[in-house]
């Protein structure tokens, strides 16, 4: 079985959703300045003490490191919330070519050579925001590589029109897979299957992916291959 989360076009998007995104954006944006200061303060304190030839006790030094670590974690969360609030906003809608966008995203991510990516993408255009399509591709690629425990990641990407108005993108990898009972869970904001000690990310990537799909009247389906390990993510969007 798979998790299939679809957008119902008969239900209009509430105006309050836009207002909520605006609130999230403003709060996250303003808080980041304070969080950056919290990240830097422990270093400033340590530098000042070094100049004064004052050596901190080991426990106190670790406390300063802990402050910086938690501030970094908070900054990642705020960055994820900012990106989440920007979906479908602050960008023009126009004709773009997914094949070219995917190529640019892969180049920008700069994966090591052992990452194998096979692409079969239609050369046609879609009508959507460039930043939103970049978010879709980035979220899926980063998750496939980041959570691949051993061996060389292998990713297969296909995409093309599946109807007069819709395009379908399918990402398949050879990673450890996602338990069936967690496939809906991982698409929620700030959710992860591993501890922060294993991965410091904010758990926003796939939530952003789902929000993009829903914004364009589409769906996200998470499943597993019939044989072997891995994950298949199918994203359908109305972009024509």
Short mmCIF file of N, CA and C in Angstrom, two decimals, residues 184-191 203-204 206-208:
data_model
loop_
_atom_site.label_atom_id
_atom_site.label_comp_id
_atom_site.label_asym_id
_atom_site.label_seq_id
_atom_site.Cartn_x
_atom_site.Cartn_y
_atom_site.Cartn_z
N UNK A 184 2.67 8.78 5.47
CA UNK A 184 1.91 10.02 5.58
C UNK A 184 2.59 10.95 6.59
N UNK A 185 3.14 10.37 7.62
CA UNK A 185 3.78 11.13 8.69
C UNK A 185 4.92 12.00 8.16
N UNK A 186 5.75 11.46 7.27
CA UNK A 186 6.93 12.20 6.81
C UNK A 186 6.58 13.39 5.93
N UNK A 187 5.33 13.49 5.48
CA UNK A 187 4.92 14.61 4.64
C UNK A 187 4.39 15.78 5.47
N UNK A 188 4.40 15.63 6.78
CA UNK A 188 3.95 16.72 7.65
C UNK A 188 5.12 17.64 7.98
N UNK A 189 4.83 18.92 8.27
CA UNK A 189 5.92 19.84 8.64
C UNK A 189 6.64 19.40 9.90
N UNK A 190 7.96 19.58 9.89
CA UNK A 190 8.82 19.33 11.04
C UNK A 190 8.71 17.90 11.56
N UNK A 191 8.72 16.95 10.67
CA UNK A 191 8.70 15.54 11.07
C UNK A 191 9.88 14.81 10.44
N UNK A 203 13.28 18.83 9.01
CA UNK A 203 12.14 17.99 8.67
C UNK A 203 11.06 18.72 7.89
N UNK A 204 11.48 19.64 7.02
CA UNK A 204 10.51 20.44 6.26
C UNK A 204 10.50 20.12 4.77
N UNK A 206 9.95 17.45 2.69
CA UNK A 206 8.82 16.77 2.06
C UNK A 206 7.50 17.48 2.34
N UNK A 207 7.42 18.21 3.45
CA UNK A 207 6.23 19.02 3.71
C UNK A 207 6.12 20.14 2.68
N UNK A 208 7.25 20.73 2.32
CA UNK A 208 7.27 21.76 1.28
C UNK A 208 6.87 21.14 -0.05
#
